[in-house]
Coordinates of C-alpha atoms and ligand atoms in Angstrom, one line a residue:
X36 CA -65.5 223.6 40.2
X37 CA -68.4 220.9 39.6
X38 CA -68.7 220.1 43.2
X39 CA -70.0 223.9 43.4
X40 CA -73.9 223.3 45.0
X41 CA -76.3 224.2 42.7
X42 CA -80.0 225.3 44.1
X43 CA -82.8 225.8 41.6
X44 CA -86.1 227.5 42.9
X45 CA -89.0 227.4 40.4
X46 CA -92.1 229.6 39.8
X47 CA -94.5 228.3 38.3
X48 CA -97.9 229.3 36.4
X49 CA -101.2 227.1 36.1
X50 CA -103.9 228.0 34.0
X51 CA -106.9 226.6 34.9
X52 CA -107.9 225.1 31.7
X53 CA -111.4 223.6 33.6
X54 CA -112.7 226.8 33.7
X55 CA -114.7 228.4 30.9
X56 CA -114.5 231.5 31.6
X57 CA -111.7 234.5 33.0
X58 CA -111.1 235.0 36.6
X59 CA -112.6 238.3 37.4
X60 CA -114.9 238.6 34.2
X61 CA -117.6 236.6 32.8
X62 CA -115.4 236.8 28.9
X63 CA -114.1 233.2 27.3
X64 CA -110.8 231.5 28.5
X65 CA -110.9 229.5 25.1
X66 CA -108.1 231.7 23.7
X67 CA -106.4 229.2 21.8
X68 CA -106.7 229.8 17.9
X69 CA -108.8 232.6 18.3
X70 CA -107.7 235.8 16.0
X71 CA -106.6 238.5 18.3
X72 CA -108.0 240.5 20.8
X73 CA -111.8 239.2 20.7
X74 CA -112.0 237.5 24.2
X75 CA -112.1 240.6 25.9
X76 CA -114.5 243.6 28.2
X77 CA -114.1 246.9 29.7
X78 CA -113.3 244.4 33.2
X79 CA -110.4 242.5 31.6
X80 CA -109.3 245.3 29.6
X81 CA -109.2 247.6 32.8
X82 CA -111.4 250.5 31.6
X83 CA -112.7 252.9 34.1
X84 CA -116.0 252.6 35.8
X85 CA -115.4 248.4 35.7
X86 CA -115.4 245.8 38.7
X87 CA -113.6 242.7 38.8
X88 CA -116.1 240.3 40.5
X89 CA -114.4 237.1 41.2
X90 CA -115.1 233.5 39.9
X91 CA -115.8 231.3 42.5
X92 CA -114.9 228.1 41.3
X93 CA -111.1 229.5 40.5
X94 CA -110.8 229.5 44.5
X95 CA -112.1 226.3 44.3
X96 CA -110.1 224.8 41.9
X97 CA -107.1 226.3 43.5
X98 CA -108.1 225.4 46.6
X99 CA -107.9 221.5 45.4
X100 CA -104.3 222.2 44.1
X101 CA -102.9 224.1 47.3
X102 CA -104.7 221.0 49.2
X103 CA -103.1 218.1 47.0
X104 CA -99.6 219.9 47.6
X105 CA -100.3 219.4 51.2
X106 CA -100.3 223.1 52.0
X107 CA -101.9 224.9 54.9
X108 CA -104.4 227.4 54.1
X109 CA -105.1 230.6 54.9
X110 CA -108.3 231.2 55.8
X111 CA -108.1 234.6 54.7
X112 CA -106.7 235.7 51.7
X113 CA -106.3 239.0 49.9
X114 CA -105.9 240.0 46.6
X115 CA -103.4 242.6 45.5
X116 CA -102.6 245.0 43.0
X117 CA -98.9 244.4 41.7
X118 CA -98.0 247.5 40.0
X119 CA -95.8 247.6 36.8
X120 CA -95.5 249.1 33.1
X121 CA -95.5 246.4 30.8
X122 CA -97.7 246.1 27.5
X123 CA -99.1 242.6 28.4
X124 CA -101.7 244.0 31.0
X125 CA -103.6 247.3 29.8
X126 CA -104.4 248.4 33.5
X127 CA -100.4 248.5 34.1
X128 CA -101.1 246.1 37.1
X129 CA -101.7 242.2 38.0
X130 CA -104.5 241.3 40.3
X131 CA -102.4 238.5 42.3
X132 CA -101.5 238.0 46.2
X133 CA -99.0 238.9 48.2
X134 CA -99.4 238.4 52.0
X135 CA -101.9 236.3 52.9
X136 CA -101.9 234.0 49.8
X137 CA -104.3 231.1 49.5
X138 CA -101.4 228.4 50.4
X139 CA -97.9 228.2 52.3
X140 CA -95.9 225.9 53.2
X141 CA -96.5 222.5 51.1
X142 CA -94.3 219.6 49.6
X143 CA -93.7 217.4 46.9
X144 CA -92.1 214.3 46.5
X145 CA -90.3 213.5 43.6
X146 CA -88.6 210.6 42.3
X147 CA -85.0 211.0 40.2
X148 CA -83.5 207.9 39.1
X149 CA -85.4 205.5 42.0
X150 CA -84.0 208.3 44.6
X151 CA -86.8 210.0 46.7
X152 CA -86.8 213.8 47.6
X153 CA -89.0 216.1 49.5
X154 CA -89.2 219.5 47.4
X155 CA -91.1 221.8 49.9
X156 CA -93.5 224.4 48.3
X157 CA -93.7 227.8 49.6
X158 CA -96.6 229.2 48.7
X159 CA -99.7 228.7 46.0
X160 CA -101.7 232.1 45.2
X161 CA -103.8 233.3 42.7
X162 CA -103.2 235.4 40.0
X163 CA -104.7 236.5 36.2
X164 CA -103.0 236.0 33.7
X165 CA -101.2 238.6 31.4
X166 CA -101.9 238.9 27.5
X167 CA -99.6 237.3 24.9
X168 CA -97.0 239.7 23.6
X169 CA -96.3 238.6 20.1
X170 CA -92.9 238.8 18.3
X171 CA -91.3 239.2 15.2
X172 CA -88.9 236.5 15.3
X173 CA -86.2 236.9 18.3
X174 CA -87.2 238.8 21.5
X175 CA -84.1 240.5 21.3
X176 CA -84.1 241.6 17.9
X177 CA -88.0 242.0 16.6
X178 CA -89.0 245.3 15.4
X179 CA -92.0 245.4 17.2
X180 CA -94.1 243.8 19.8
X181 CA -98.1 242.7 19.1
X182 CA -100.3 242.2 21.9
X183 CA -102.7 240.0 22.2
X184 CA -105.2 240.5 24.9
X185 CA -107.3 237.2 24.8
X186 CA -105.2 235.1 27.5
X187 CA -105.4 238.6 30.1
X188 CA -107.8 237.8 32.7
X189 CA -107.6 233.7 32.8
X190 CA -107.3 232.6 36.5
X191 CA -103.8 231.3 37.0
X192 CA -102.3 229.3 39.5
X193 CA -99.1 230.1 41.0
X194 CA -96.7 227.4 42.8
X195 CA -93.8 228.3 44.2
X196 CA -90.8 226.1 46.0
X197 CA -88.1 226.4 48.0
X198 CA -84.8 226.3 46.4
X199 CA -84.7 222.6 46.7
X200 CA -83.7 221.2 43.4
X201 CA -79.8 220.5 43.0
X202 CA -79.8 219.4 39.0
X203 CA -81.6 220.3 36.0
X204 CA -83.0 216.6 35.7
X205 CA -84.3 217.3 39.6
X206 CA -86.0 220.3 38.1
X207 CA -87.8 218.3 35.2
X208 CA -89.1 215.2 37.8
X209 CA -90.7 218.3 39.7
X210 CA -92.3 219.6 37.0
X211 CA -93.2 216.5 35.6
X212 CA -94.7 215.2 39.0
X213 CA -96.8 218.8 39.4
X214 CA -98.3 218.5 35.6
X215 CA -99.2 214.7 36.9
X216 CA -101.0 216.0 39.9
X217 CA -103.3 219.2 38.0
X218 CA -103.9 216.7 35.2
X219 CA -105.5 214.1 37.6
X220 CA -107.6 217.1 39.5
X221 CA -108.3 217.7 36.3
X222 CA -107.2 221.9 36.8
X223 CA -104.9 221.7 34.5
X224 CA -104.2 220.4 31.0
X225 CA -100.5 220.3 30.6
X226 CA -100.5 219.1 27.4
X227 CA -102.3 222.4 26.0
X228 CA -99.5 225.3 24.8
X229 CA -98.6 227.8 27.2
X230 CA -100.4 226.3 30.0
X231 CA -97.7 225.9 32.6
X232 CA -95.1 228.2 32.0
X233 CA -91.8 228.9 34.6
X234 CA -89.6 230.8 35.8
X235 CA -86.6 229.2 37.4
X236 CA -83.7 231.1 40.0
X237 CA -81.0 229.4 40.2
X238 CA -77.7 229.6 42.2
X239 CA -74.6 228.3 42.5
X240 CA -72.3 227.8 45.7
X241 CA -74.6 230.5 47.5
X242 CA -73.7 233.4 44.9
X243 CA -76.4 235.6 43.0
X244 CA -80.0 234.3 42.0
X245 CA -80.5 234.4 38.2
X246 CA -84.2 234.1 37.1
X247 CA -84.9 232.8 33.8
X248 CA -88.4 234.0 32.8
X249 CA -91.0 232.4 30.9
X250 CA -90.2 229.1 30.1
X251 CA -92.9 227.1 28.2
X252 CA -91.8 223.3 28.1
X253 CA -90.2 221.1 30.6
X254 CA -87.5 220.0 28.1
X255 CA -86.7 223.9 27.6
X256 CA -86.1 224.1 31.3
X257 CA -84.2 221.8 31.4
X258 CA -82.0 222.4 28.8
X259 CA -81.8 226.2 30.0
X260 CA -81.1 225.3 33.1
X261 CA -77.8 222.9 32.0
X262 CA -76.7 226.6 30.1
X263 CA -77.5 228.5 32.8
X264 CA -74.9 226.6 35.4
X265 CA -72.5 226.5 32.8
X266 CA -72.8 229.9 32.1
X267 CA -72.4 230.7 36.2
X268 CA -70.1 228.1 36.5
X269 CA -67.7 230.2 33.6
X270 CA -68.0 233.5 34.9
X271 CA -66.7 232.3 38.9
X272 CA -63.9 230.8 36.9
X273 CA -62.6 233.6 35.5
X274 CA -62.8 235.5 38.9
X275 CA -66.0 237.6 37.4
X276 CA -69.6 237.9 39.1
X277 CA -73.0 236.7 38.6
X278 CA -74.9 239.7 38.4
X279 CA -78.5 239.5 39.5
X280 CA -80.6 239.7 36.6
X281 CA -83.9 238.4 34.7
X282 CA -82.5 236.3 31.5
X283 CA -84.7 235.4 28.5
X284 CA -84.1 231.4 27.2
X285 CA -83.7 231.9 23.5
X286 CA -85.2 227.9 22.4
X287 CA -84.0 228.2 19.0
X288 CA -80.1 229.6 20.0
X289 CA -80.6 227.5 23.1
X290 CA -78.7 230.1 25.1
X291 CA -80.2 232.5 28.0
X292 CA -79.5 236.7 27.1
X293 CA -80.3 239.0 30.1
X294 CA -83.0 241.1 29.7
X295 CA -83.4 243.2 32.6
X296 CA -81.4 244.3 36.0
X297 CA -84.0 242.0 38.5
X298 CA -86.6 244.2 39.9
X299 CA -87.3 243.9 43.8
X300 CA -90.5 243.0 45.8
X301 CA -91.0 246.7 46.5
X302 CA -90.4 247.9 43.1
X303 CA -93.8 246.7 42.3
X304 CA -95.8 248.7 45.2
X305 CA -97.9 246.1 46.1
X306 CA -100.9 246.8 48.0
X307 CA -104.6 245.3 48.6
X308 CA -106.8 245.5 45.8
X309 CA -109.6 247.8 46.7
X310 CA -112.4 246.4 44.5
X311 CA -112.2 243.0 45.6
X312 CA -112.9 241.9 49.7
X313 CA -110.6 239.7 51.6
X314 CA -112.1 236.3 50.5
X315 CA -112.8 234.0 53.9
X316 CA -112.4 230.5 53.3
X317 CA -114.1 228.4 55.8
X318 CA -113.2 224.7 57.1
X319 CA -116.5 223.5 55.9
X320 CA -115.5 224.4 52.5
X321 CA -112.1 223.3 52.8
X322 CA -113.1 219.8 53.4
X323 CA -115.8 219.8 51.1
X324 CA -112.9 220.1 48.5
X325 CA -110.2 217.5 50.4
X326 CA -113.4 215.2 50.6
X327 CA -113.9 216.1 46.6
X328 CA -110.1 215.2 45.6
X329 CA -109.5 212.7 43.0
X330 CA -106.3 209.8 43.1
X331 CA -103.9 211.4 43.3
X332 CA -100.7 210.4 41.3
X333 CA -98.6 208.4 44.2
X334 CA -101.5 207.1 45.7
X335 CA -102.2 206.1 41.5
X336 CA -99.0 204.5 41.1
X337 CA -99.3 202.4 44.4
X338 CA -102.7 201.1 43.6
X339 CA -101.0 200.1 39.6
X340 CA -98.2 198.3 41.1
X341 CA -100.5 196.4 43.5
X342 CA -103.6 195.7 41.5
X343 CA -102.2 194.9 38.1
X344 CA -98.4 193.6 39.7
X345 CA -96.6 196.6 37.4
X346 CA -93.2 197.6 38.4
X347 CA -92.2 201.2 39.9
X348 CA -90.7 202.3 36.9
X349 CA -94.0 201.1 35.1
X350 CA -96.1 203.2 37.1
X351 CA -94.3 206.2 37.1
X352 CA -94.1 206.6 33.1
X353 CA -97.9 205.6 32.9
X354 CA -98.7 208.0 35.8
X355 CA -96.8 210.4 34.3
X356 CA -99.2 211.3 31.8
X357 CA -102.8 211.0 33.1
X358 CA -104.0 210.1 29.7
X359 CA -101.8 207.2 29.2
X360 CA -102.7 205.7 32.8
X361 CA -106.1 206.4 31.7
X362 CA -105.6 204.4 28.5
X363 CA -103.7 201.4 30.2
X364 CA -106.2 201.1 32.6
X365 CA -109.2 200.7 30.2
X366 CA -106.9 198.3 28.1
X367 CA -106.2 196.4 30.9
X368 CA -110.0 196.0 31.8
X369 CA -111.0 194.9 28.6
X370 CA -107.8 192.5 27.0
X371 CA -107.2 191.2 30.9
X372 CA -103.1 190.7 30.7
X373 CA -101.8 193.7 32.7
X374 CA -98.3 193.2 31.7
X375 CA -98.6 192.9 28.4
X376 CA -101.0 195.6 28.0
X377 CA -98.4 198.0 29.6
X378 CA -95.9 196.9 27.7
X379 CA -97.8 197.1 24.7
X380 CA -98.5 201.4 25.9
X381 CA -95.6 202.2 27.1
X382 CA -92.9 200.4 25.2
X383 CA -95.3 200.4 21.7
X384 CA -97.9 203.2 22.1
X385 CA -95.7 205.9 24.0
X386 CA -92.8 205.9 21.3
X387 CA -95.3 206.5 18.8
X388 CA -96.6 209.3 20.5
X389 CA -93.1 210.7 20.9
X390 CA -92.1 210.1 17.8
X391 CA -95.6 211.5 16.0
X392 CA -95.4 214.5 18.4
X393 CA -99.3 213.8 19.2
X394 CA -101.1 213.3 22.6
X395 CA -103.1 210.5 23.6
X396 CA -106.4 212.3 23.2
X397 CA -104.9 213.2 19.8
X398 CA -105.5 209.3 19.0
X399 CA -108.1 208.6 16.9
X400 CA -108.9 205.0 18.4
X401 CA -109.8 203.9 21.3
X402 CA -108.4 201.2 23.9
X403 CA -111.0 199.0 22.3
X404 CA -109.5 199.2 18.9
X405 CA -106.1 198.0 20.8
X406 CA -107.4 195.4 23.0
X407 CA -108.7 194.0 19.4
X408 CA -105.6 193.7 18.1
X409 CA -104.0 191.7 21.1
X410 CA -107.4 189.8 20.9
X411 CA -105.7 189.1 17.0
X412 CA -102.3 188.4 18.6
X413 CA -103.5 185.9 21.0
X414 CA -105.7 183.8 18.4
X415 CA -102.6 183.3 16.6
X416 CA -104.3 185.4 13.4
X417 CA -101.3 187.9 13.1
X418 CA -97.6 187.6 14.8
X419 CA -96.2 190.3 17.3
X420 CA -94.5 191.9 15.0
X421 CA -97.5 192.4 12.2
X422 CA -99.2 194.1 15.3
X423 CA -96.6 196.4 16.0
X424 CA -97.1 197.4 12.4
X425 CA -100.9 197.6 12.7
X426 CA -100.2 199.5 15.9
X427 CA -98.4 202.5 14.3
X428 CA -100.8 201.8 10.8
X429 CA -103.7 202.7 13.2
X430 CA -101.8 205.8 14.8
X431 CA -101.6 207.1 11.3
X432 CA -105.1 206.2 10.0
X433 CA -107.3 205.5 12.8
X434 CA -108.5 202.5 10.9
X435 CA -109.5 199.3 13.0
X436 CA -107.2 196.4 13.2
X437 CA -109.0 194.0 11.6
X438 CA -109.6 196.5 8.3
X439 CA -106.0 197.4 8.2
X440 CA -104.8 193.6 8.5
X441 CA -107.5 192.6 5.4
X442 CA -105.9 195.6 3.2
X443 CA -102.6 195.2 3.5
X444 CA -103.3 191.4 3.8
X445 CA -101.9 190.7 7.0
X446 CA -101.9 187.6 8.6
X447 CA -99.8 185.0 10.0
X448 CA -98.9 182.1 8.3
X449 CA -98.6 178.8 10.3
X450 CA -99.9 176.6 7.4
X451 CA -97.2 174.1 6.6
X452 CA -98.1 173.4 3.3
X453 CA -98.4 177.4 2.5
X454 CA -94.8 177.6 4.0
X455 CA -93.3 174.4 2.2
X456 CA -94.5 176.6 -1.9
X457 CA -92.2 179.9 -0.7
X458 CA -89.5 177.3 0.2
X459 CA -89.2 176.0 -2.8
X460 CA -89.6 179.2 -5.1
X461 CA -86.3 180.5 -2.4
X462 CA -84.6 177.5 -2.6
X463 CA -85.3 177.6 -6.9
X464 CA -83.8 181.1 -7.1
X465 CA -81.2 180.6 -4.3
X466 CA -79.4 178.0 -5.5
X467 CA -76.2 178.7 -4.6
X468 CA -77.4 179.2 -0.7
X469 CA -78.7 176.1 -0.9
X470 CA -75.3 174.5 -1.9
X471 CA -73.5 176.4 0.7
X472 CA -76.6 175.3 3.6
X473 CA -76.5 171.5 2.6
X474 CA -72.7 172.1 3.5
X475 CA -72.9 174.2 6.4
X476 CA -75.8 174.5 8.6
X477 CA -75.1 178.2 9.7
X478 CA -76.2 178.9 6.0
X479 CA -79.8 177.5 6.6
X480 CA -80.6 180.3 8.8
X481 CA -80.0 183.0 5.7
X482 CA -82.0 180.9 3.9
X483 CA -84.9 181.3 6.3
X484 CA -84.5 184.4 6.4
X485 CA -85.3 184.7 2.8
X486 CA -88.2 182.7 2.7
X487 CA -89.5 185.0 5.4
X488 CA -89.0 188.3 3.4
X489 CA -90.8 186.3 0.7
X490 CA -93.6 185.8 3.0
X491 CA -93.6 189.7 3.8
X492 CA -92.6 188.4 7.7
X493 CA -95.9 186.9 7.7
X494 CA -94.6 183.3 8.0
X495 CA -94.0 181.9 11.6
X496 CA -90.5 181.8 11.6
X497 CA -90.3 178.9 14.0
X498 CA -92.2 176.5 11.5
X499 CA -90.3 178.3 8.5
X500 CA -87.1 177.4 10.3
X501 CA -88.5 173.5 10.2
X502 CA -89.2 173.2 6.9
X503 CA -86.4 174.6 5.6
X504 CA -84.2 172.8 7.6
X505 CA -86.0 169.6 6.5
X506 CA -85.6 170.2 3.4
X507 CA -81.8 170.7 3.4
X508 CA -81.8 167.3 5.6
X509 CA -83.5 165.8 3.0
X510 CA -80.8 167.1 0.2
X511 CA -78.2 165.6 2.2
X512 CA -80.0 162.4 2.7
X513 CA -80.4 162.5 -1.0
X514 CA -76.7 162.9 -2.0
X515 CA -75.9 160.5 0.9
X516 CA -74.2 162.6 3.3
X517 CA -74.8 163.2 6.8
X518 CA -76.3 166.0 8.3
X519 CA -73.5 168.0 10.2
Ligands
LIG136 ZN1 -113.3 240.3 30.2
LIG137 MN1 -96.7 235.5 38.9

């Protein structure tokens, strides 16, 4: 049964977080935070007698994402009225596109455990964005629904592929690789709630497409999708059917329920939106944008390898988040060792992150502040390990370096003589180790180890391993035996 072919399709939705205000109306996209319902106009809301009148610079920073997914444009494309009944829009239909969308026929590549794919796109169209339906607890089970009409209006950005992805983990490097590429056109900011949400289809051995609505983090479609063939994979082993259907993924049950029997295309009567005109879009304008597009992430990662002599693998996990890259790359231009400072982000900084649950524009320091503390490193004034500690200290205060290494009086300590008085208050108060060290030499290394906890790790255990074992040579001497 687990040879079965699995094909997942995904759906997903951009907001453009560059833009400051909604697609057809002139109210705030800063809905984050705000209390209910104030980011809105008789436009947005749909009231009669209102025009949509659309934002320019939403085409254009579509345009830029259609473009970077290597898509062919339409030169003419259409807005159209997608007709449901559904709280979340109070005009009981989406503005979005339907034939002639902005974009067809794109790809991706993506990158799953060092093996290349091509993930083609199908289309990229426009779109607003619904309002936020609010509920008590579980989907399922709340007792009522709030709406929040804030997010309705936002331009949105909607990518759509092929049924190309064969795993969940396939799935998660698409995602991962499209968040890359809005964050460095800077359309997008992944990394703010609810700003890329999915829905996924998915099949298995050419039976009935499930969609999973609404997913909001990578890890969720992931994990969804992992249920999800299980799920399929359970009922065809029993002989039953997949029934075509829209499922909800419950995060905190981590299970998918079925919500509704899956509309069709037609159930939504599409047709063209009468208050908006067909929008031309001109080859002059298109290559003012393709001459306007940033780095792109594989162009990104090439240039990191060559110029700073970073790995693949390196690449990819700073690329991954444009932030990070961002960070390494100042880092790099101001400490000057490439590999270290990568290291030092992605092996140091990153887990932080991850383990803080913060972003890198969360950080309250700057590459600067880090490339100060290497500068500390490499003058021999604290050890590796004290930086790693100042490293997460300064995640947690934002304090520099320098301050935090006076407070907590860190240093290193190379000085001989300094090393020689916490040798001889351990060897004082460890006096059987001692005995058992002049004996056997495996026991010396305990003893270091103690005199370095004395020294809260500050002591260079190299040195500390001299003296000590010095010391013990000198004991033996002493008693006239001969060092084993
Ligand atoms: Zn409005
Ligand atoms: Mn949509």
């Amino acid at each position: 049964m687990s040879g079965l072919q699995v094909k997942i399709g995904l759906e997903c939705h951009c907001q453009v977080t560059s833009l400051k205000t909604k697609m057809f109306c002139r109210c705030s996209s800063d809905y984050r935070g705000k209390p209910p319902n104030v980011n809105v106009c008789p436009t947005c809301l749909g009231l009669p007698g209102s025009l949509p009148y659309l934002n320019r610079r939403a085409v254009e920073e579509a345009l830029k994402v259609a473009l970077a997914l290597n898509c062919k444009i339409n030169r003419k494309m259409v807005f159209y009225r997608k007709n449901y009944f559904y709280p979340d829009l109070s005009k009981n239909f989406q503005i979005s596109q339907y034939d002639f969308p902005l974009a067809v026929d794109g790809y991706v590549t993506i990158n799953v455990n060092g093996r290349e794919k091509t993930i083609r796109i199908r289309r990229v169209h426009m779109e607003e964005d619904p309002g936020r339906l609010v509920y008590k607890g579980r989907i399922d089970t709340s007792p009522y629904t709030l709406v929040d009409y804030n997010r309705m209006g936002i331009a949105l950005i909607e990518v759509v592929t092929e049924p190309d992805m064969e795993s969940p983990a396939e799935a998660k490097a698409f995602l991962e690789e499209l968040r890359s590429i809005l964050e460095h056109l800077e359309v997008s900011d992944g990394s703010l709630e609810g700003s890329m949400r999915c829905d996924v289809n998915i099949s298995i051995a050419g039976g009935t497409r499930v969609e999973i609505k609404n997913i909001s983090s990578f890890k969720d479609v992931e994990k969804a999708l992992a249920y999800e063939i299980m799920r399929q994979r359970n009922l065809l082993r029993m002989g039953r059917e997949v029934k075509r259907e829209t499922r909800h993924w419950d995060e905190v049950r981590g299970i998918t329920v079925a919500l509704r029997a899956k509309e069709e295309e037609m159930d939504y009567r599409y047709f063209p939106e009468p208050d908006l005109v067909p929008v031309e879009i001109s080859d002059d304008f298109i290559e003012k944008v393709r001459s306007s597009l940033p780095e792109l992430p594989s162009a990104r990662r090439a240039r990191l390898v060559e110029q700073y002599n970073l790995t693949e693998y390196e690449a990819r996990v700073l690329t991954a988040d444009k932030q990070l890259a961002d960070f390494f790359e100042k880092l790099a231009s101001i400490h000057g060792k490439p590999k270290v400072d990568c290291s030092v982000v992605i092996n140091e900084l990153l887990r932080l992150l991850n383990e803080k649950n913060i972003e890198v524009r969360d950080l309250k320091f700057t590459p600067k502040e880090v490339a100060d503390l290497l500068f500390m490193v490499d003058e021999g004034v604290v050890s590796w390990k004290s930086a790693k500690y100042i490293l997460r200290r300064m995640v947690e205060t934002g304090e520099h370096p320098k301050k935090i290494a006076e407070a907590e009086g860190i240093r290193r300590i190379s000085s001989v003589e300094e090393i020689e008085k916490f040798v001889s208050k351990v060897f004082e108060e460890h006096k059987g180790d001692v005995e058992a060290a002049i004996k056997d030499d495996k026991v010396i290394h305990r003893l270091v180890g103690e005199v370095l906890k004395e020294t809260r790790m500050l002591a260079d255990p190299k040195i500390t391993f001299q003296v000590v074992s010095k010391r013990i040579r000198e004991l033996r001497a002493e008693r006239g035996l001969a060092s084993a």
